[in-house]
Short mmCIF file of C-alpha atoms and ligand atoms in Angstrom, two decimals:
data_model
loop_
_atom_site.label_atom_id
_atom_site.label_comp_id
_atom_site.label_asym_id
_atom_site.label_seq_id
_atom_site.Cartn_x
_atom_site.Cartn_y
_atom_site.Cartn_z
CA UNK A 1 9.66 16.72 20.08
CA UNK A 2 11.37 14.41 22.55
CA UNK A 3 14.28 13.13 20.06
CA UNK A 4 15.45 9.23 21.52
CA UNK A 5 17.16 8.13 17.95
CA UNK A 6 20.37 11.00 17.63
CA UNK A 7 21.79 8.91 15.21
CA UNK A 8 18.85 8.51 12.81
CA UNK A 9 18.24 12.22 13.48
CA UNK A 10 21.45 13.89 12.46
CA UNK A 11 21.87 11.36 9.66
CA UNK A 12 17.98 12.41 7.92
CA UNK A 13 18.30 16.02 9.44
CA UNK A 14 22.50 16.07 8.03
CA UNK A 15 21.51 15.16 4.12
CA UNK A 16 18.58 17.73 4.11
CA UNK A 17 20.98 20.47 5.20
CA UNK A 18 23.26 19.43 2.75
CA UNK A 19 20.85 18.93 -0.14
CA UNK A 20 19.48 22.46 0.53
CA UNK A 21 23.39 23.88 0.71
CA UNK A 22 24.78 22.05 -2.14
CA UNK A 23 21.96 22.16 -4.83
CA UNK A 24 22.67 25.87 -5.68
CA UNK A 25 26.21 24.84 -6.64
CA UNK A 26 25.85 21.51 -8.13
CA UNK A 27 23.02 22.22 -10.03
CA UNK A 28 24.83 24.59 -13.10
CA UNK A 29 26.77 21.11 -13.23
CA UNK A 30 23.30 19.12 -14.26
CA UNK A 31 23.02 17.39 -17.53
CA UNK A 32 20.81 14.15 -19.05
CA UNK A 33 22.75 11.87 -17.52
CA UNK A 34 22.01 12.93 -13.65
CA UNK A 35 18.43 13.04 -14.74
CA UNK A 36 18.84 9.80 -16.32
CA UNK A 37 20.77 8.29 -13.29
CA UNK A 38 18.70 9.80 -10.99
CA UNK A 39 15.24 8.24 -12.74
CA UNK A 40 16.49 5.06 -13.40
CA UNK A 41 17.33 4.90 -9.41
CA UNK A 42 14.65 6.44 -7.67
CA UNK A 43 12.36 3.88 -9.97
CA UNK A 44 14.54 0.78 -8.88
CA UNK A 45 14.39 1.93 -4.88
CA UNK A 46 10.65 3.01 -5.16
CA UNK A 47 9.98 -0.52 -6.37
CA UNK A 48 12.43 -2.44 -4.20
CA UNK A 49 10.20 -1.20 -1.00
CA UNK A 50 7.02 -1.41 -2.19
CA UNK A 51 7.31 -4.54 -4.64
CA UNK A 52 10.24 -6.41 -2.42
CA UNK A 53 9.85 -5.13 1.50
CA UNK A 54 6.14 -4.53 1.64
CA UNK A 55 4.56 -7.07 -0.69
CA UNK A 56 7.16 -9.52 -0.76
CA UNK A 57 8.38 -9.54 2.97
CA UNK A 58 6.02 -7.11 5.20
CA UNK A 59 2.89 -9.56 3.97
CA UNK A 60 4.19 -12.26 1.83
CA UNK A 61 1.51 -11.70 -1.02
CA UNK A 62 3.48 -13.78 -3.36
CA UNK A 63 6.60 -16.06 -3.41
CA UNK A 64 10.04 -14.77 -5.35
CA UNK A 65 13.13 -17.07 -6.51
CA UNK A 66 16.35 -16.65 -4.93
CA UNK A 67 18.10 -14.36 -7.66
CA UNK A 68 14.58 -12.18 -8.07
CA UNK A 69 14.87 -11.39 -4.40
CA UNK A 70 18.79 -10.50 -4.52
CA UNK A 71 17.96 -8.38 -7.07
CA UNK A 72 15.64 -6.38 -4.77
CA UNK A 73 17.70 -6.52 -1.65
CA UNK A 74 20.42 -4.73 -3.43
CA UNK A 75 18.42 -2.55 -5.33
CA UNK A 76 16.63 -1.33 -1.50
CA UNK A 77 19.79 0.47 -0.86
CA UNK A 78 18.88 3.39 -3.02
CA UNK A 79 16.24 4.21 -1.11
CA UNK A 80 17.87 4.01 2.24
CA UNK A 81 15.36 2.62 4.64
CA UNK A 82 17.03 0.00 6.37
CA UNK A 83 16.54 -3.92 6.25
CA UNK A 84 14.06 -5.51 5.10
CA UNK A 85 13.74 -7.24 8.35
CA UNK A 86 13.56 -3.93 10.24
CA UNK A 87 10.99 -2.58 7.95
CA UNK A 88 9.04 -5.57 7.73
CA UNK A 89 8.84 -5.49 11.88
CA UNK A 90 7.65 -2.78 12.05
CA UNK A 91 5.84 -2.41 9.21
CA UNK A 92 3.78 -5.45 10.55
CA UNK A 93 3.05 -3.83 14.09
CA UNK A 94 1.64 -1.00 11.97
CA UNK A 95 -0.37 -3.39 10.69
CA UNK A 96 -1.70 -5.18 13.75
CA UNK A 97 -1.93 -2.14 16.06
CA UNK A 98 -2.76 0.81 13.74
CA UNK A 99 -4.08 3.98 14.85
CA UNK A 100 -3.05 2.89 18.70
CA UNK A 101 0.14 4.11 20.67
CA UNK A 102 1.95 0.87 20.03
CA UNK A 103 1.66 1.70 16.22
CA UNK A 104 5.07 2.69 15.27
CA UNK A 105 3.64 5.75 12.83
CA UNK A 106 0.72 6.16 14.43
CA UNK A 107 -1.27 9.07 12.31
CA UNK A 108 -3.29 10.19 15.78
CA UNK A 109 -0.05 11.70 16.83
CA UNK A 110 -0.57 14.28 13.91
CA UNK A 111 0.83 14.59 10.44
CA UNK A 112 4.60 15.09 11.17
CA UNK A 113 4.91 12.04 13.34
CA UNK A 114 3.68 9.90 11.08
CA UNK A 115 5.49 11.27 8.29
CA UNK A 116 9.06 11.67 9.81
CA UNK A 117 8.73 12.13 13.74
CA UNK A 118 8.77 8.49 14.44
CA UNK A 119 12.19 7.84 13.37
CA UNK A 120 13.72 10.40 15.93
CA UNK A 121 11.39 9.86 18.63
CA UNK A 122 10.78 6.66 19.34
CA UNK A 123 13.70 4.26 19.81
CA UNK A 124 14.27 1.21 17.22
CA UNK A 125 11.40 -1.70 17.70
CA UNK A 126 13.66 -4.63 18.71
CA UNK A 127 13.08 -7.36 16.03
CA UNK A 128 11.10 -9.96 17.50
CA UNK A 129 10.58 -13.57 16.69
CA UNK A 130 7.45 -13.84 17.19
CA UNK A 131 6.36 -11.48 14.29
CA UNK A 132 9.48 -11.62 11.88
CA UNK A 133 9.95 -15.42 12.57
CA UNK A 134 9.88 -16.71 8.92
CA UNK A 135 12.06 -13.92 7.51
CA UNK A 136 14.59 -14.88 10.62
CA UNK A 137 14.11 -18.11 8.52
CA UNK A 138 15.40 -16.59 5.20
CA UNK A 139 19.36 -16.65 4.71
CA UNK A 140 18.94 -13.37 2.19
CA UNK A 141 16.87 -11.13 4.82
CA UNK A 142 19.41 -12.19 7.29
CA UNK A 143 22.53 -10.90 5.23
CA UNK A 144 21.42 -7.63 4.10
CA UNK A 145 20.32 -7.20 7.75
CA UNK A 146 23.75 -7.81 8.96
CA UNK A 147 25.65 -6.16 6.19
CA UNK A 148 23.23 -3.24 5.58
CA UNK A 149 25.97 -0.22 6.19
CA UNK A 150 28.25 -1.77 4.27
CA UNK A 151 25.86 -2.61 1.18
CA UNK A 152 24.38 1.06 1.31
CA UNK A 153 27.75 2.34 1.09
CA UNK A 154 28.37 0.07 -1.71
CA UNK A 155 25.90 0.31 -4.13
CA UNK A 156 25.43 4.40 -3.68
CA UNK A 157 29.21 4.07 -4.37
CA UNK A 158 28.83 2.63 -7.56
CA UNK A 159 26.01 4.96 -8.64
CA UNK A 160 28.30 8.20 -7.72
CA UNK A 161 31.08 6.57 -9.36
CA UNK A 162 28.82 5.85 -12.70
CA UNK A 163 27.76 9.35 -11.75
CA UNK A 164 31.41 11.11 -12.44
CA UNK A 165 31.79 9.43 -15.76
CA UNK A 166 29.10 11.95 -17.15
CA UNK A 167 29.13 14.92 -14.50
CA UNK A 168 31.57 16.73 -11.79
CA UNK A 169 31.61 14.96 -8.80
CA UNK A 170 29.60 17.44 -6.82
CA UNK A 171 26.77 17.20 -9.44
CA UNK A 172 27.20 13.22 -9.04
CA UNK A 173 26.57 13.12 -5.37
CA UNK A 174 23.55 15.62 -5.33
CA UNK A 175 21.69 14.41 -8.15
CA UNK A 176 22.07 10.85 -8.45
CA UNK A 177 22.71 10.05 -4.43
CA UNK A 178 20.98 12.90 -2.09
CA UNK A 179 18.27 13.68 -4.51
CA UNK A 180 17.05 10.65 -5.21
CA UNK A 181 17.35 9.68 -1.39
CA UNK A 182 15.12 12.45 -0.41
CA UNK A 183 12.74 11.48 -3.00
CA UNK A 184 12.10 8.52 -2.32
CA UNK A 185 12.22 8.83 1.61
CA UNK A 186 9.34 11.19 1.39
CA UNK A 187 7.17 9.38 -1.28
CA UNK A 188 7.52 6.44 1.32
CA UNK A 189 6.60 8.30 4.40
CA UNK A 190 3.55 9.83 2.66
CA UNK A 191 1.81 6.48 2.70
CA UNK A 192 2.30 6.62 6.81
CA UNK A 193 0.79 10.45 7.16
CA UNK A 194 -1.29 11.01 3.83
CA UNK A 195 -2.63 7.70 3.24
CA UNK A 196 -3.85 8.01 7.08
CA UNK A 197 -5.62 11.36 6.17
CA UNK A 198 -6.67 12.23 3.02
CA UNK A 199 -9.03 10.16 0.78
CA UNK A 200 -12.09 7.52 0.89
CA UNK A 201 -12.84 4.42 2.96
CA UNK A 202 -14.45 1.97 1.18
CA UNK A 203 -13.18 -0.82 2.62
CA UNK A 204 -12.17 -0.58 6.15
CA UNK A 205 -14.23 1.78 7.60
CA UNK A 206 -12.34 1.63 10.73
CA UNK A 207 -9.53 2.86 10.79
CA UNK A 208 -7.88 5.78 8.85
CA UNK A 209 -5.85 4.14 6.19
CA UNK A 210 -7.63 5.40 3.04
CA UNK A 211 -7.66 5.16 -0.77
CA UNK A 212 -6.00 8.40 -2.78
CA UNK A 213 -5.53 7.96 -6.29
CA UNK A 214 -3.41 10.99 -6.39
CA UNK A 215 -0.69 9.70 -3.75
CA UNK A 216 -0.90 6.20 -5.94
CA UNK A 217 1.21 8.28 -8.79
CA UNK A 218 4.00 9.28 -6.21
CA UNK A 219 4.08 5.73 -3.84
CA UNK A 220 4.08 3.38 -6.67
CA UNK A 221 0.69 2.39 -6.61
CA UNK A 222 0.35 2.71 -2.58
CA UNK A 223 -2.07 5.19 -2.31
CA UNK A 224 -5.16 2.81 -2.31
CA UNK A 225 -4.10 2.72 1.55
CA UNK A 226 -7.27 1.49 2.44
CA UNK A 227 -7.90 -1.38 0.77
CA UNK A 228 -4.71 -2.44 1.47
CA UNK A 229 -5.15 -2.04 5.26
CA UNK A 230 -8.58 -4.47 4.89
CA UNK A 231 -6.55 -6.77 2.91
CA UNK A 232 -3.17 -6.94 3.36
CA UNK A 233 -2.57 -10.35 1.94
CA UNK A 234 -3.41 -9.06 -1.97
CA UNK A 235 -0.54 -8.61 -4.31
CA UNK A 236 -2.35 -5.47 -5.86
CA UNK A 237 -3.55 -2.53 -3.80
CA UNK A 238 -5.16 -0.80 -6.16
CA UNK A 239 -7.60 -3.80 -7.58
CA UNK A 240 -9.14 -2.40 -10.26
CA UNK A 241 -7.33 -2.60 -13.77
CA UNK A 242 -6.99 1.31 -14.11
CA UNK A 243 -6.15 1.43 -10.84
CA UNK A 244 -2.52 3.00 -11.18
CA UNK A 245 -0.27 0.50 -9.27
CA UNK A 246 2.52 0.02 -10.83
CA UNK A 247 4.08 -2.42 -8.36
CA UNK A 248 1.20 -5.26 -9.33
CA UNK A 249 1.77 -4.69 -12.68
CA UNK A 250 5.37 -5.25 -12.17
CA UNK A 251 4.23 -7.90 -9.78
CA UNK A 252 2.16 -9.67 -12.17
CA UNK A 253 4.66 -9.07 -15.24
CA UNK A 254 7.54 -11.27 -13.09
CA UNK A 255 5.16 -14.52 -12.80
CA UNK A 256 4.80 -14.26 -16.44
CA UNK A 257 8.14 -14.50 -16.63
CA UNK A 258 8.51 -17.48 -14.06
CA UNK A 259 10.59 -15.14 -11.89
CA UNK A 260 7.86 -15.01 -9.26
CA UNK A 261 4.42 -17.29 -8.51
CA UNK A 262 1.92 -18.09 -6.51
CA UNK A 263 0.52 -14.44 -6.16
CA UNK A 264 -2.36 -13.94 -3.52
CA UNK A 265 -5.06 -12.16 -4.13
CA UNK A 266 -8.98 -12.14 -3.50
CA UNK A 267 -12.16 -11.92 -5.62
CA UNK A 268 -13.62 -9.01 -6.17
CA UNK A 269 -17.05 -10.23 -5.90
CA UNK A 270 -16.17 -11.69 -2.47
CA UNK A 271 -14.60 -8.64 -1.24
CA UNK A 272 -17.53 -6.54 -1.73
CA UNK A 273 -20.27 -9.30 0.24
CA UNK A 274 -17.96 -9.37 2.69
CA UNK A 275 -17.94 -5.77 2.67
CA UNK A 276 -21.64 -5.23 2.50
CA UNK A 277 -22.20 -8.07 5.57
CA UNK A 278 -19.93 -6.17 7.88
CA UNK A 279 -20.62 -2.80 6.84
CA UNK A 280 -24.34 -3.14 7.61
CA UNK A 281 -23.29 -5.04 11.00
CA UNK A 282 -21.51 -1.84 11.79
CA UNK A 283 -23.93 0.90 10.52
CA UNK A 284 -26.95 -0.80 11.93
CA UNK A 285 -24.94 -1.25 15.40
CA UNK A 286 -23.64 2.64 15.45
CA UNK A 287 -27.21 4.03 14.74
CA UNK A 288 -29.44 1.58 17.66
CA UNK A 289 -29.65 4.01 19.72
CA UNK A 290 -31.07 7.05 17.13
CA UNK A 291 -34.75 7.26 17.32
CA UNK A 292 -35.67 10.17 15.09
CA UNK A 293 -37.46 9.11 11.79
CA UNK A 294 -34.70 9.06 9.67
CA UNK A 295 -32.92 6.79 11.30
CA UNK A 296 -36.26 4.08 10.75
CA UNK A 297 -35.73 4.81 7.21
CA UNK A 298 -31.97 4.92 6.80
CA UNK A 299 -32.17 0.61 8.87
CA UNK A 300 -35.09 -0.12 6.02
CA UNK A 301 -32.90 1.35 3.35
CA UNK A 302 -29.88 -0.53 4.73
CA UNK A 303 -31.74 -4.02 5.06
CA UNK A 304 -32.70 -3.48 1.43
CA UNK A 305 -30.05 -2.30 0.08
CA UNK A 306 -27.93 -4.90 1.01
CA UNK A 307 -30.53 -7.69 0.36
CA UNK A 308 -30.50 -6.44 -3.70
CA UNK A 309 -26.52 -6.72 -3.18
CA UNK A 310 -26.40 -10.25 -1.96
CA UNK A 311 -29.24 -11.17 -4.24
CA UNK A 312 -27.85 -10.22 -7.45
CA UNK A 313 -24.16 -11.84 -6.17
CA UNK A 314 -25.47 -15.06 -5.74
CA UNK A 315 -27.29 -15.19 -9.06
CA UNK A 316 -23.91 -14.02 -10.39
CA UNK A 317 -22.43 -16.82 -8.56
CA UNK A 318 -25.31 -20.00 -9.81
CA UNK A 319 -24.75 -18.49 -13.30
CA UNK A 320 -20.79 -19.06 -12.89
CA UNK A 321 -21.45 -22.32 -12.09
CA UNK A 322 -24.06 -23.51 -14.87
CA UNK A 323 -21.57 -22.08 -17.19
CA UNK A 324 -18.92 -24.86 -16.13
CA UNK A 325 -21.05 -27.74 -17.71
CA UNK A 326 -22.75 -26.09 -19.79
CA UNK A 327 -23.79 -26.85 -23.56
CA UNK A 328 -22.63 -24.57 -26.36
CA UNK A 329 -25.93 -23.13 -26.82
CA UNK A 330 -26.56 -22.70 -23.34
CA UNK A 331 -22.94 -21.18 -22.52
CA UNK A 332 -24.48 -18.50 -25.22
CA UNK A 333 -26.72 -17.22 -23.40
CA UNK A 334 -25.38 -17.60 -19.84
CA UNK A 335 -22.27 -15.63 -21.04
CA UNK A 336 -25.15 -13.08 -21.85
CA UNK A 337 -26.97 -13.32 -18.79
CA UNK A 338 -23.76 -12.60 -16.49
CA UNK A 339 -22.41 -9.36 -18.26
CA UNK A 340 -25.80 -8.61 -17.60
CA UNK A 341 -26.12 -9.55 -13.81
CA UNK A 342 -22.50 -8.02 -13.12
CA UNK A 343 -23.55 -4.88 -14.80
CA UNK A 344 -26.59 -4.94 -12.09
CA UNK A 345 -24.07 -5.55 -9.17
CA UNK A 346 -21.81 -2.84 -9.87
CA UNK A 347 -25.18 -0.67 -9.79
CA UNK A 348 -26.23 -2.37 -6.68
CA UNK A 349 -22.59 -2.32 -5.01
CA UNK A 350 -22.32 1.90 -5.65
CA UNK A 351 -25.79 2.52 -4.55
CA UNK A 352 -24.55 0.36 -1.57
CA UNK A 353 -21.53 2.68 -1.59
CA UNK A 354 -23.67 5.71 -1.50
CA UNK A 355 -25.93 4.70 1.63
CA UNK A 356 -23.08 3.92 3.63
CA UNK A 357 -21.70 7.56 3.25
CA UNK A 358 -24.87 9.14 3.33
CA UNK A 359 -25.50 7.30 6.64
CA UNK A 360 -21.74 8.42 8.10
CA UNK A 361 -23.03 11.51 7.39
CA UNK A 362 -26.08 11.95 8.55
CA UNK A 363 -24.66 10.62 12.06
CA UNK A 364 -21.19 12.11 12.02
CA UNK A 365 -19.83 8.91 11.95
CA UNK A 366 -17.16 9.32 9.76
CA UNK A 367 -13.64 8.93 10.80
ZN1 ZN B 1 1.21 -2.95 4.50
ZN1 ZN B 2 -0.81 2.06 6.86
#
């Protein structure tokens, strides 16, 4: 390891050693209130980076009033990750250049790059105008950019302080400040190296960004990685509604409330045709070249396959329509006609599901 950033080093290297020293000692000192404190905060900085610096500012998936996004950009100094205009930088190169050498976390460097490495070995991505432009724009960003060591000293003041009311101040600063920092630091840089390694790709088959329900209950609902890398401009990562994503419900619970609107996010009915078209494109391209008899069968089954797909979505889609003018009696029946025809897509979608990763198998194609 080449280290470039000694600062960032000694600082994330400095509170592990004195997490691992201190613990022993503070920890006879515990008592409901650090766990309390230390809940209540590593919730609030969880959400303020996934809810206010990814989906807010890294891809603008919905818009937030002035005092909802104050609220956030404090809140983001429990968890210690710098501005919001830093992260969303270059959070969006990520984006743009993933799995490449000018991805800042690039996961083909191995597991503890992504996870950690990064942060000591490259040097800072200069913020650039050209891809944080509109957040330049916003007065808020701006601030907490230029006040960001004073604000993190701040507001994990205030939580020690509230800390010593209820516990010795040792127990204070190692529960409610370094534990919750740690926490949360490694919860976030899990979705950089796990969500680049471990789980399915349904969506973008790619790249390695992938979908883990597991790391979902650590990251706030961030583990479905890899829908969120084919569609980064969706409020909700995990789309389905037992999908465990926390940070859409919480999303979804502020425009209720008229603290947030305009929330983006795309049909699933259109996600998976567009899906289907591209995924064939790809399959059908990777395997030209095969000639044994399989692969005859495996282009027949994918023609097919995706044919019934597209077939059943747009009689899905005419039914949708009729329904908008149509009579009482007729709305009857529709209404039973399309929870029949979306029962046959979901059937036709995860046999569609099932080709695809029986063909990656069959020709080690994989990622
Ligand atoms: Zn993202
Ligand atoms: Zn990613």
């Amino acid at each position: 390891m080449r280290i470039q950033n000694w600062g960032t080093f000694w600082a994330i290297a400095g509170y592990h050693v004195a997490l691992l020293v201190l613990l022993p000692f503070a920890w006879g000192d515990f008592n409901w209130a650090t766990f309390a404190i230390y809940f209540v905060t590593f919730v609030l900085s969880g959400f303020a980076i996934t809810g206010g610096y990814h989906r807010l500012y890294a891809h603008k998936t919905y818009d937030a009033s002035p005092a909802y996004e104050w609220f956030w950009l404090i809140m983001s100094m429990l968890s210690g990750q710098m501005s919001a205009l830093s992260w969303s930088n270059d959070h969006r190169v990520h984006h743009s250049h993933v799995d490449t050498d000018k991805d800042p976390y690039n996961i083909n460097r191995g597991f503890w790059f992504a996870h950690i490495g990064w942060l000591f070995e490259s040097k800072p991505l200069p913020i650039d105008n050209r891809i944080v432009g509109d957040l330049l724009k916003n007065k808020r960003v701006v601030f907490q950019h230029d006040h960001y060591g004073k604000l993190f000293l701040l507001v994990n003041g205030v939580v020690f302080g509230i800390g010593c009311l209820f516990m010795s101040p040792l127990a204070s600063f190692v529960g409610c400040v370094l534990l919750r920092i740690f926490t949360i630091h490694h919860c976030t840089w899990f979705i950089n190296s796990l969500a680049h390694m471990w789980g399915s790709r349904t969506y973008s088959k790619e790249q390695t960004a992938a979908d883990n329900a597991l790391l979902a209950l650590v990251t706030f609902g961030e583990g479905y990685h890899n829908y969120h890398h084919a569609i980064a401009n969706d409020y909700r990562n995990g789309i389905r509604w037992y999908h465990f994503d926390p940070t859409k419900w919480l999303i979804w619970t502020s425009s209720k409330l008229g603290l947030v609107s305009n929330l983006k996010w795309v049909n699933n009915i259109r996600i998976q045709r567009t899906l289907v078209k591209n995924d064939k494109q790809l399959l059908l391209e990777r395997i030209r070249h095969e000639i044994d008899e399989t692969a005859h069968e495996f282009r027949t089954k994918l023609e097919e396959l995706s044919k019934n797909f597209e077939g059943k979505a747009a009689e899905l889609n005419k039914a949708y329509r009729e329904l908008k003018d149509a009579t009482d009696e007729r709305r009857r029946v529709l209404l039973i006609e399309i929870k029949q025809l979306r029962r046959e897509l979901q059937a036709a979608w995860k046999s569609w599901v099932s080709l695809t990763e029986l063909t990656q198998q069959r020709y080690a194609l994989a990622h």
